[in-house]
Amino acid sequence: MIGKYRWRIAALLFFAGMLNYLDRAALSVVAPMLKGELHIDDAQMGFIFSSFFIGYCALCFVGGWAADRFGPKRVFAWAAGGWSIFCGLTAVITGYVQLLVFRVLFGMGEGPMGTTTNKAITNWFPREEAGRALGLTNCGQPLGAALAGPIVGLVALNFGWRISFVVIALLGLTWLAAWLLIFKDTPAQHPKVGAAERDMIQRSREEPVIEGVQEHRSLASCIFSAPVLAVATAFFCFNYVLYFFLTWLPSYLMDFQHLDVKSMSIVGVIPWLGAAVGFLGGGIATDALGKKLGSVIAARKLMLVVGLGIAAACVLLTTRVSTLGLAVTCITVSSVFLFVTPQICWSLIQDIVPRNRVGGTGGFVHLLANLAGIIAPSLTGLLVQFGGGYNVAFMVTAAVCALGMVVVIVAVRGQQARHVPSTV
């Protein structure tokens, strides 16, 4: 390995993802307490969960475009400051409407995160390490969700649920200070990056294009191409399952499996640890499979199909088991295979569009994918309250996950990548 500074950047992005998902999962952990205090029912709680993604989706594409235009350092700095402040302000809410508004603003702060992370990795890592880098940095996200149970749950039990949001906000502002001190937009701008490491990253970043597609493409031609739309659909289906778990798993464990807050905080960690294994292992396995098959795109397609297919089967199986242990096992196995897929989606964007369109295209894909965050929590709340309960919600989630597998099989068929020297 030539040089190591890029892995410090990966560590920064890892902790950003951890904090991001700790922030997001916090509300779901305290939802049973909050619902009682503010007199909110399940359907209303679903709308509150979804309101975050209204703001989130609004800034996904803008954040990706801004990362291309202004660089990931400035975009991530503004985003992290925004989400930390509005997460902290959750502590002062007094009613349903106020909570809805704050969740939208909080979502706007987190909107640029995914695309800006992908842009930073595009700038800082050679192409052959993209899967590993994305797997490593993104595995911080489920670990953050895992930590939400014990950290937020125990703080809420001992000091009240409002204090937990203040603690998370302070952690976010601490990360922001580290980001401003350590990160630069490119290796060439950083005085601590050696010439060998800079050259190795630059040489590997030749422009990838798909056969039959013009090498110099507009942003519109990138985002509306069939492979990109297929990636967006697969990402949407992944996100539907993710946000179903992220928003409703604590309530499922308490309302359906009859756990108390303390037990839920411990048991709820297990699926997210499985997700971290999937994130990290999926990135390593995809890079290795690409070398063996001689095609990174074929490897990523195969891993997407396997991951989404097994995840769908395990989510559906959850409705057929009768004990807490078996239910948690099914959810955990589904999480392992489900979380193989998101870094593959991000890697495919790097593989099938020019480097100077990675941010904008990634933002568009992220926007479409995170519409699932608006749909899944609200639909689940309605299903739980009016549509047959948690088992029906699990069945719908499994069907959506299976849809993603089918789209990848059909729409990514036959794509081959070749490389041309970068003009960026």
GROMACS .gro file of C-alpha atoms in nm:
model
  424
    1MET     CA    1   0.000   0.000   0.000
    2ILE     CA    2   0.145   0.335  -0.108
    3GLY     CA    3   0.074   0.596   0.155
    4LYS     CA    4  -0.193   0.580   0.420
    5TYR     CA    5  -0.339   0.927   0.457
    6ARG     CA    6  -0.649   0.842   0.255
    7TRP     CA    7  -0.751   0.598   0.527
    8ARG     CA    8  -0.761   0.884   0.776
    9ILE     CA    9  -1.016   1.043   0.545
   10ALA     CA   10  -1.204   0.712   0.545
   11ALA     CA   11  -1.204   0.719   0.927
   12LEU     CA   12  -1.355   1.070   0.926
   13LEU     CA   13  -1.628   0.957   0.689
   14PHE     CA   14  -1.685   0.644   0.901
   15PHE     CA   15  -1.757   0.856   1.209
   16ALA     CA   16  -1.974   1.092   1.005
   17GLY     CA   17  -2.191   0.798   0.901
   18MET     CA   18  -2.205   0.670   1.257
   19LEU     CA   19  -2.324   1.007   1.390
   20ASN     CA   20  -2.566   1.046   1.101
   21TYR     CA   21  -2.749   0.725   1.180
   22LEU     CA   22  -2.726   0.775   1.555
   23ASP     CA   23  -2.911   1.103   1.492
   24ARG     CA   24  -3.173   0.941   1.272
   25ALA     CA   25  -3.240   0.641   1.494
   26ALA     CA   26  -3.268   0.846   1.813
   27LEU     CA   27  -3.630   0.942   1.754
   28SER     CA   28  -3.737   0.583   1.688
   29VAL     CA   29  -3.574   0.471   2.016
   30VAL     CA   30  -3.762   0.730   2.224
   31ALA     CA   31  -4.083   0.708   2.019
   32PRO     CA   32  -4.273   0.503   2.280
   33MET     CA   33  -4.196   0.769   2.546
   34LEU     CA   34  -4.256   1.062   2.313
   35LYS     CA   35  -4.590   0.929   2.186
   36GLY     CA   36  -4.726   0.916   2.539
   37GLU     CA   37  -4.604   1.263   2.637
   38LEU     CA   38  -4.722   1.436   2.319
   39HIS     CA   39  -5.032   1.219   2.265
   40ILE     CA   40  -4.926   1.094   1.921
   41ASP     CA   41  -5.071   0.774   1.767
   42ASP     CA   42  -4.897   0.523   1.537
   43ALA     CA   43  -5.019   0.682   1.213
   44GLN     CA   44  -4.902   1.027   1.324
   45MET     CA   45  -4.569   0.880   1.433
   46GLY     CA   46  -4.527   0.735   1.085
   47PHE     CA   47  -4.580   1.080   0.932
   48ILE     CA   48  -4.322   1.226   1.171
   49PHE     CA   49  -4.068   0.963   1.068
   50SER     CA   50  -4.140   1.041   0.702
   51SER     CA   51  -4.116   1.419   0.746
   52PHE     CA   52  -3.739   1.385   0.796
   53PHE     CA   53  -3.709   1.251   0.441
   54ILE     CA   54  -3.902   1.538   0.286
   55GLY     CA   55  -3.616   1.765   0.386
   56TYR     CA   56  -3.359   1.495   0.317
   57CYS     CA   57  -3.473   1.437  -0.042
   58ALA     CA   58  -3.491   1.810  -0.108
   59LEU     CA   59  -3.115   1.841  -0.049
   60CYS     CA   60  -2.991   1.510  -0.196
   61PHE     CA   61  -2.956   1.632  -0.554
   62VAL     CA   62  -2.859   1.985  -0.452
   63GLY     CA   63  -2.594   1.842  -0.220
   64GLY     CA   64  -2.447   1.627  -0.497
   65TRP     CA   65  -2.438   1.918  -0.742
   66ALA     CA   66  -2.281   2.139  -0.474
   67ALA     CA   67  -2.013   1.875  -0.399
   68ASP     CA   68  -1.914   1.883  -0.769
   69ARG     CA   69  -1.926   2.264  -0.779
   70PHE     CA   70  -1.782   2.369  -0.441
   71GLY     CA   71  -1.607   2.056  -0.313
   72PRO     CA   72  -1.704   1.809  -0.039
   73LYS     CA   73  -1.531   1.998   0.243
   74ARG     CA   74  -1.759   2.302   0.239
   75VAL     CA   75  -2.075   2.105   0.162
   76PHE     CA   76  -2.018   1.854   0.443
   77ALA     CA   77  -1.930   2.130   0.688
   78TRP     CA   78  -2.256   2.317   0.630
   79ALA     CA   79  -2.453   1.992   0.634
   80ALA     CA   80  -2.301   1.865   0.960
   81GLY     CA   81  -2.354   2.197   1.133
   82GLY     CA   82  -2.717   2.207   1.019
   83TRP     CA   83  -2.813   1.855   1.119
   84SER     CA   84  -2.641   1.886   1.459
   85ILE     CA   85  -2.826   2.208   1.543
   86PHE     CA   86  -3.170   2.084   1.446
   87CYS     CA   87  -3.114   1.749   1.614
   88GLY     CA   88  -3.036   1.939   1.934
   89LEU     CA   89  -3.342   2.160   1.895
   90THR     CA   90  -3.562   1.849   1.908
   91ALA     CA   91  -3.515   1.876   2.283
   92VAL     CA   92  -3.738   2.186   2.300
   93ILE     CA   93  -4.038   2.064   2.096
   94THR     CA   94  -4.380   2.089   2.261
   95GLY     CA   95  -4.620   1.944   2.004
   96TYR     CA   96  -4.684   1.741   1.689
   97VAL     CA   97  -4.661   2.021   1.431
   98GLN     CA   98  -4.342   2.165   1.579
   99LEU     CA   99  -4.180   1.822   1.571
  100LEU     CA  100  -4.280   1.780   1.204
  101VAL     CA  101  -4.116   2.112   1.112
  102PHE     CA  102  -3.794   2.039   1.301
  103ARG     CA  103  -3.767   1.693   1.144
  104VAL     CA  104  -3.792   1.844   0.794
  105LEU     CA  105  -3.514   2.092   0.874
  106PHE     CA  106  -3.306   1.818   1.035
  107GLY     CA  107  -3.349   1.610   0.719
  108MET     CA  108  -3.231   1.900   0.503
  109GLY     CA  109  -2.907   1.905   0.701
  110GLU     CA  110  -2.844   1.534   0.641
  111GLY     CA  111  -2.952   1.537   0.275
  112PRO     CA  112  -2.606   1.599   0.120
  113MET     CA  113  -2.431   1.332   0.329
  114GLY     CA  114  -2.446   1.029   0.097
  115THR     CA  115  -2.350   1.205  -0.225
  116THR     CA  116  -2.082   1.412  -0.057
  117THR     CA  117  -1.930   1.100   0.099
  118ASN     CA  118  -1.924   0.934  -0.243
  119LYS     CA  119  -1.764   1.242  -0.398
  120ALA     CA  120  -1.497   1.248  -0.127
  121ILE     CA  121  -1.415   0.881  -0.190
  122THR     CA  122  -1.403   0.944  -0.565
  123ASN     CA  123  -1.147   1.218  -0.503
  124TRP     CA  124  -0.941   1.032  -0.244
  125PHE     CA  125  -0.935   0.662  -0.339
  126PRO     CA  126  -0.812   0.466  -0.642
  127ARG     CA  127  -1.093   0.293  -0.831
  128GLU     CA  128  -0.985  -0.057  -0.729
  129GLU     CA  129  -1.030   0.036  -0.361
  130ALA     CA  130  -1.370   0.201  -0.404
  131GLY     CA  131  -1.571  -0.097  -0.281
  132ARG     CA  132  -1.358  -0.142   0.030
  133ALA     CA  133  -1.351   0.230   0.103
  134LEU     CA  134  -1.728   0.261   0.070
  135GLY     CA  135  -1.782  -0.054   0.275
  136LEU     CA  136  -1.555   0.071   0.553
  137THR     CA  137  -1.692   0.423   0.567
  138ASN     CA  138  -2.055   0.318   0.533
  139CYS     CA  139  -2.038   0.046   0.798
  140GLY     CA  140  -2.031   0.333   1.046
  141GLN     CA  141  -2.398   0.393   0.961
  142PRO     CA  142  -2.545   0.070   1.104
  143LEU     CA  143  -2.304   0.093   1.397
  144GLY     CA  144  -2.451   0.436   1.468
  145ALA     CA  145  -2.800   0.285   1.455
  146ALA     CA  146  -2.680   0.008   1.687
  147LEU     CA  147  -2.542   0.260   1.935
  148ALA     CA  148  -2.868   0.454   1.930
  149GLY     CA  149  -3.039   0.187   2.138
  150PRO     CA  150  -2.803   0.176   2.436
  151ILE     CA  151  -2.690   0.541   2.422
  152VAL     CA  152  -3.022   0.712   2.355
  153GLY     CA  153  -3.228   0.456   2.545
  154LEU     CA  154  -3.017   0.468   2.861
  155VAL     CA  155  -2.975   0.847   2.854
  156ALA     CA  156  -3.351   0.882   2.807
  157LEU     CA  157  -3.425   0.646   3.096
  158ASN     CA  158  -3.190   0.827   3.333
  159PHE     CA  159  -3.214   1.192   3.225
  160GLY     CA  160  -3.520   1.215   3.001
  161TRP     CA  161  -3.555   1.173   2.625
  162ARG     CA  162  -3.489   1.542   2.553
  163ILE     CA  163  -3.135   1.534   2.693
  164SER     CA  164  -3.040   1.252   2.455
  165PHE     CA  165  -3.083   1.487   2.156
  166VAL     CA  166  -2.858   1.750   2.316
  167VAL     CA  167  -2.584   1.490   2.369
  168ILE     CA  168  -2.601   1.379   2.004
  169ALA     CA  169  -2.588   1.739   1.881
  170LEU     CA  170  -2.268   1.802   2.080
  171LEU     CA  171  -2.110   1.490   1.928
  172GLY     CA  172  -2.195   1.620   1.580
  173LEU     CA  173  -2.036   1.959   1.642
  174THR     CA  174  -1.723   1.787   1.774
  175TRP     CA  175  -1.696   1.589   1.449
  176LEU     CA  176  -1.742   1.909   1.249
  177ALA     CA  177  -1.439   2.064   1.417
  178ALA     CA  178  -1.228   1.758   1.326
  179TRP     CA  179  -1.351   1.769   0.965
  180LEU     CA  180  -1.252   2.132   0.922
  181LEU     CA  181  -0.905   2.066   1.064
  182ILE     CA  182  -0.819   1.742   0.880
  183PHE     CA  183  -0.999   1.726   0.544
  184LYS     CA  184  -0.909   1.878   0.206
  185ASP     CA  185  -1.111   1.835  -0.112
  186THR     CA  186  -0.837   1.645  -0.298
  187PRO     CA  187  -0.508   1.471  -0.210
  188ALA     CA  188  -0.322   1.731  -0.417
  189GLN     CA  189  -0.438   2.005  -0.179
  190HIS     CA  190  -0.320   1.825   0.134
  191PRO     CA  191   0.039   1.882   0.250
  192LYS     CA  192   0.051   1.551   0.440
  193VAL     CA  193  -0.017   1.335   0.134
  194GLY     CA  194   0.298   1.207  -0.034
  195ALA     CA  195   0.365   1.232  -0.407
  196ALA     CA  196   0.349   0.853  -0.451
  197GLU     CA  197   0.003   0.830  -0.297
  198ARG     CA  198  -0.125   1.127  -0.499
  199ASP     CA  199   0.007   0.980  -0.825
  200MET     CA  200  -0.133   0.635  -0.754
  201ILE     CA  201  -0.483   0.777  -0.692
  202GLN     CA  202  -0.469   0.998  -1.001
  203ARG     CA  203  -0.351   0.717  -1.232
  204SER     CA  204  -0.634   0.487  -1.124
  205ARG     CA  205  -0.903   0.747  -1.182
  206GLU     CA  206  -0.946   0.713  -1.556
  207GLU     CA  207  -1.288   0.791  -1.693
  208PRO     CA  208  -1.525   0.492  -1.709
  209VAL     CA  209  -1.785   0.483  -1.984
  210ILE     CA  210  -2.036   0.225  -2.097
  211GLU     CA  211  -1.996   0.084  -2.446
  212GLY     CA  212  -2.217   0.263  -2.697
  213VAL     CA  213  -2.249   0.577  -2.484
  214GLN     CA  214  -2.074   0.904  -2.567
  215GLU     CA  215  -1.769   0.968  -2.353
  216HIS     CA  216  -1.847   1.335  -2.284
  217ARG     CA  217  -2.202   1.333  -2.154
  218SER     CA  218  -2.429   1.593  -2.005
  219LEU     CA  219  -2.568   1.548  -1.656
  220ALA     CA  220  -2.915   1.482  -1.800
  221SER     CA  221  -2.787   1.202  -2.024
  222CYS     CA  222  -2.620   1.041  -1.722
  223ILE     CA  223  -2.910   1.053  -1.480
  224PHE     CA  224  -3.173   0.934  -1.728
  225SER     CA  225  -2.969   0.642  -1.867
  226ALA     CA  226  -3.113   0.293  -1.808
  227PRO     CA  227  -2.823   0.168  -1.590
  228VAL     CA  228  -2.840   0.473  -1.361
  229LEU     CA  229  -3.218   0.444  -1.326
  230ALA     CA  230  -3.176   0.073  -1.243
  231VAL     CA  231  -2.923   0.160  -0.973
  232ALA     CA  232  -3.164   0.421  -0.837
  233THR     CA  233  -3.445   0.163  -0.823
  234ALA     CA  234  -3.227  -0.091  -0.643
  235PHE     CA  235  -3.117   0.181  -0.401
  236PHE     CA  236  -3.483   0.278  -0.342
  237CYS     CA  237  -3.571  -0.083  -0.256
  238PHE     CA  238  -3.274  -0.109  -0.020
  239ASN     CA  239  -3.376   0.216   0.147
  240TYR     CA  240  -3.736   0.102   0.190
  241VAL     CA  241  -3.618  -0.191   0.402
  242LEU     CA  242  -3.357   0.022   0.580
  243TYR     CA  243  -3.604   0.290   0.683
  244PHE     CA  244  -3.864   0.032   0.781
  245PHE     CA  245  -3.609  -0.111   1.027
  246LEU     CA  246  -3.462   0.224   1.129
  247THR     CA  247  -3.795   0.384   1.219
  248TRP     CA  248  -4.016   0.094   1.329
  249LEU     CA  249  -3.790  -0.181   1.465
  250PRO     CA  250  -3.784  -0.043   1.823
  251SER     CA  251  -4.163  -0.011   1.825
  252TYR     CA  252  -4.197  -0.363   1.678
  253LEU     CA  253  -3.978  -0.505   1.954
  254MET     CA  254  -4.177  -0.324   2.224
  255ASP     CA  255  -4.534  -0.341   2.087
  256PHE     CA  256  -4.528  -0.678   1.906
  257GLN     CA  257  -4.254  -0.866   2.093
  258HIS     CA  258  -4.342  -0.702   2.429
  259LEU     CA  259  -3.995  -0.590   2.535
  260ASP     CA  260  -3.938  -0.303   2.777
  261VAL     CA  261  -3.718  -0.004   2.686
  262LYS     CA  262  -3.407  -0.149   2.848
  263SER     CA  263  -3.439  -0.490   2.679
  264MET     CA  264  -3.524  -0.329   2.346
  265SER     CA  265  -3.212  -0.111   2.369
  266ILE     CA  266  -2.997  -0.425   2.396
  267VAL     CA  267  -3.178  -0.659   2.155
  268GLY     CA  268  -3.216  -0.382   1.897
  269VAL     CA  269  -2.836  -0.362   1.862
  270ILE     CA  270  -2.806  -0.713   1.711
  271PRO     CA  271  -2.951  -0.649   1.360
  272TRP     CA  272  -2.739  -0.337   1.319
  273LEU     CA  273  -2.422  -0.527   1.405
  274GLY     CA  274  -2.519  -0.768   1.128
  275ALA     CA  275  -2.566  -0.472   0.895
  276ALA     CA  276  -2.213  -0.351   0.974
  277VAL     CA  277  -2.078  -0.694   0.880
  278GLY     CA  278  -2.269  -0.674   0.550
  279PHE     CA  279  -2.138  -0.326   0.474
  280LEU     CA  280  -1.774  -0.412   0.535
  281GLY     CA  281  -1.782  -0.767   0.397
  282GLY     CA  282  -1.982  -0.667   0.091
  283GLY     CA  283  -1.729  -0.407  -0.015
  284ILE     CA  284  -1.436  -0.648   0.020
  285ALA     CA  285  -1.622  -0.934  -0.152
  286THR     CA  286  -1.730  -0.716  -0.445
  287ASP     CA  287  -1.377  -0.592  -0.516
  288ALA     CA  288  -1.243  -0.949  -0.497
  289LEU     CA  289  -1.521  -1.086  -0.719
  290GLY     CA  290  -1.457  -0.813  -0.975
  291LYS     CA  291  -1.095  -0.924  -1.008
  292LYS     CA  292  -1.199  -1.289  -1.043
  293LEU     CA  293  -1.468  -1.223  -1.305
  294GLY     CA  294  -1.266  -0.961  -1.491
  295SER     CA  295  -1.562  -0.718  -1.480
  296VAL     CA  296  -1.642  -0.490  -1.191
  297ILE     CA  297  -1.993  -0.425  -1.323
  298ALA     CA  298  -2.076  -0.798  -1.350
  299ALA     CA  299  -1.949  -0.849  -0.993
  300ARG     CA  300  -2.154  -0.562  -0.857
  301LYS     CA  301  -2.466  -0.684  -1.036
  302LEU     CA  302  -2.428  -1.036  -0.896
  303MET     CA  303  -2.376  -0.907  -0.542
  304LEU     CA  304  -2.681  -0.680  -0.572
  305VAL     CA  305  -2.903  -0.968  -0.685
  306VAL     CA  306  -2.782  -1.205  -0.412
  307GLY     CA  307  -2.800  -0.942  -0.137
  308LEU     CA  308  -3.150  -0.817  -0.219
  309GLY     CA  309  -3.284  -1.168  -0.284
  310ILE     CA  310  -3.171  -1.321   0.045
  311ALA     CA  311  -3.275  -1.009   0.238
  312ALA     CA  312  -3.626  -1.028   0.089
  313ALA     CA  313  -3.660  -1.396   0.182
  314CYS     CA  314  -3.551  -1.336   0.542
  315VAL     CA  315  -3.783  -1.036   0.590
  316LEU     CA  316  -4.074  -1.248   0.466
  317LEU     CA  317  -3.970  -1.537   0.692
  318THR     CA  318  -4.000  -1.307   0.994
  319THR     CA  319  -4.378  -1.323   0.957
  320ARG     CA  320  -4.372  -1.703   0.987
  321VAL     CA  321  -4.171  -1.745   1.308
  322SER     CA  322  -4.321  -1.751   1.656
  323THR     CA  323  -4.043  -1.656   1.898
  324LEU     CA  324  -3.840  -1.343   1.966
  325GLY     CA  325  -3.511  -1.526   1.904
  326LEU     CA  326  -3.612  -1.651   1.561
  327ALA     CA  327  -3.757  -1.313   1.463
  328VAL     CA  328  -3.437  -1.131   1.559
  329THR     CA  329  -3.231  -1.395   1.378
  330CYS     CA  330  -3.431  -1.348   1.057
  331ILE     CA  331  -3.403  -0.969   1.080
  332THR     CA  332  -3.029  -0.991   1.149
  333VAL     CA  333  -2.958  -1.223   0.855
  334SER     CA  334  -3.165  -0.999   0.629
  335SER     CA  335  -2.960  -0.701   0.751
  336VAL     CA  336  -2.629  -0.873   0.671
  337PHE     CA  337  -2.729  -0.936   0.309
  338LEU     CA  338  -2.928  -0.616   0.266
  339PHE     CA  339  -2.630  -0.403   0.362
  340VAL     CA  340  -2.409  -0.566   0.104
  341THR     CA  341  -2.597  -0.357  -0.154
  342PRO     CA  342  -2.570   0.022  -0.088
  343GLN     CA  343  -2.196   0.058  -0.138
  344ILE     CA  344  -2.237  -0.140  -0.461
  345CYS     CA  345  -2.487   0.120  -0.581
  346TRP     CA  346  -2.243   0.399  -0.500
  347SER     CA  347  -1.957   0.208  -0.667
  348LEU     CA  348  -2.165   0.152  -0.981
  349ILE     CA  349  -2.222   0.526  -1.010
  350GLN     CA  350  -1.844   0.573  -1.009
  351ASP     CA  351  -1.810   0.298  -1.271
  352ILE     CA  352  -2.075   0.408  -1.522
  353VAL     CA  353  -2.057   0.790  -1.529
  354PRO     CA  354  -1.770   1.035  -1.587
  355ARG     CA  355  -1.586   1.157  -1.281
  356ASN     CA  356  -1.711   1.514  -1.317
  357ARG     CA  357  -2.072   1.384  -1.307
  358VAL     CA  358  -2.036   1.161  -1.000
  359GLY     CA  359  -2.172   1.419  -0.756
  360GLY     CA  360  -2.470   1.530  -0.965
  361THR     CA  361  -2.563   1.178  -1.077
  362GLY     CA  362  -2.517   1.045  -0.725
  363GLY     CA  363  -2.739   1.324  -0.593
  364PHE     CA  364  -3.014   1.235  -0.839
  365VAL     CA  365  -2.991   0.864  -0.751
  366HIS     CA  366  -2.989   0.951  -0.382
  367LEU     CA  367  -3.297   1.169  -0.428
  368LEU     CA  368  -3.496   0.892  -0.597
  369ALA     CA  369  -3.373   0.633  -0.349
  370ASN     CA  370  -3.467   0.835  -0.045
  371LEU     CA  371  -3.824   0.882  -0.156
  372ALA     CA  372  -3.846   0.546   0.019
  373GLY     CA  373  -3.788   0.734   0.342
  374ILE     CA  374  -4.107   0.931   0.285
  375ILE     CA  375  -4.310   0.626   0.185
  376ALA     CA  376  -4.188   0.345   0.415
  377PRO     CA  377  -4.241   0.500   0.761
  378SER     CA  378  -4.582   0.649   0.677
  379LEU     CA  379  -4.710   0.338   0.500
  380THR     CA  380  -4.586   0.121   0.786
  381GLY     CA  381  -4.764   0.339   1.041
  382LEU     CA  382  -5.088   0.311   0.846
  383LEU     CA  383  -5.047  -0.066   0.806
  384VAL     CA  384  -4.972  -0.112   1.176
  385GLN     CA  385  -5.274   0.092   1.284
  386PHE     CA  386  -5.529   0.016   1.011
  387GLY     CA  387  -5.395  -0.243   0.766
  388GLY     CA  388  -5.335  -0.570   0.948
  389GLY     CA  389  -5.043  -0.496   1.180
  390TYR     CA  390  -4.672  -0.567   1.171
  391ASN     CA  391  -4.691  -0.894   0.974
  392VAL     CA  392  -4.849  -0.718   0.676
  393ALA     CA  393  -4.587  -0.443   0.701
  394PHE     CA  394  -4.312  -0.707   0.686
  395MET     CA  395  -4.475  -0.870   0.380
  396VAL     CA  396  -4.489  -0.540   0.192
  397THR     CA  397  -4.128  -0.470   0.281
  398ALA     CA  398  -4.016  -0.810   0.151
  399ALA     CA  399  -4.202  -0.752  -0.177
  400VAL     CA  400  -4.031  -0.415  -0.231
  401CYS     CA  401  -3.690  -0.571  -0.165
  402ALA     CA  402  -3.760  -0.848  -0.417
  403LEU     CA  403  -3.861  -0.585  -0.675
  404GLY     CA  404  -3.514  -0.433  -0.654
  405MET     CA  405  -3.357  -0.770  -0.732
  406VAL     CA  406  -3.577  -0.815  -1.041
  407VAL     CA  407  -3.497  -0.466  -1.178
  408VAL     CA  408  -3.122  -0.526  -1.146
  409ILE     CA  409  -3.150  -0.859  -1.329
  410VAL     CA  410  -3.344  -0.701  -1.617
  411ALA     CA  411  -3.199  -0.352  -1.654
  412VAL     CA  412  -2.826  -0.398  -1.591
  413ARG     CA  413  -2.801  -0.697  -1.825
  414GLY     CA  414  -2.508  -0.695  -2.068
  415GLN     CA  415  -2.346  -0.371  -1.950
  416GLN     CA  416  -1.971  -0.370  -1.999
  417ALA     CA  417  -1.731  -0.099  -1.889
  418ARG     CA  418  -1.420   0.020  -2.064
  419HIS     CA  419  -1.187   0.299  -1.957
  420VAL     CA  420  -1.051   0.611  -2.123
  421PRO     CA  421  -0.800   0.860  -1.984
  422SER     CA  422  -0.951   1.123  -1.759
  423THR     CA  423  -0.992   1.474  -1.895
  424VAL     CA  424  -1.085   1.620  -1.559
   0.00000   0.00000   0.00000
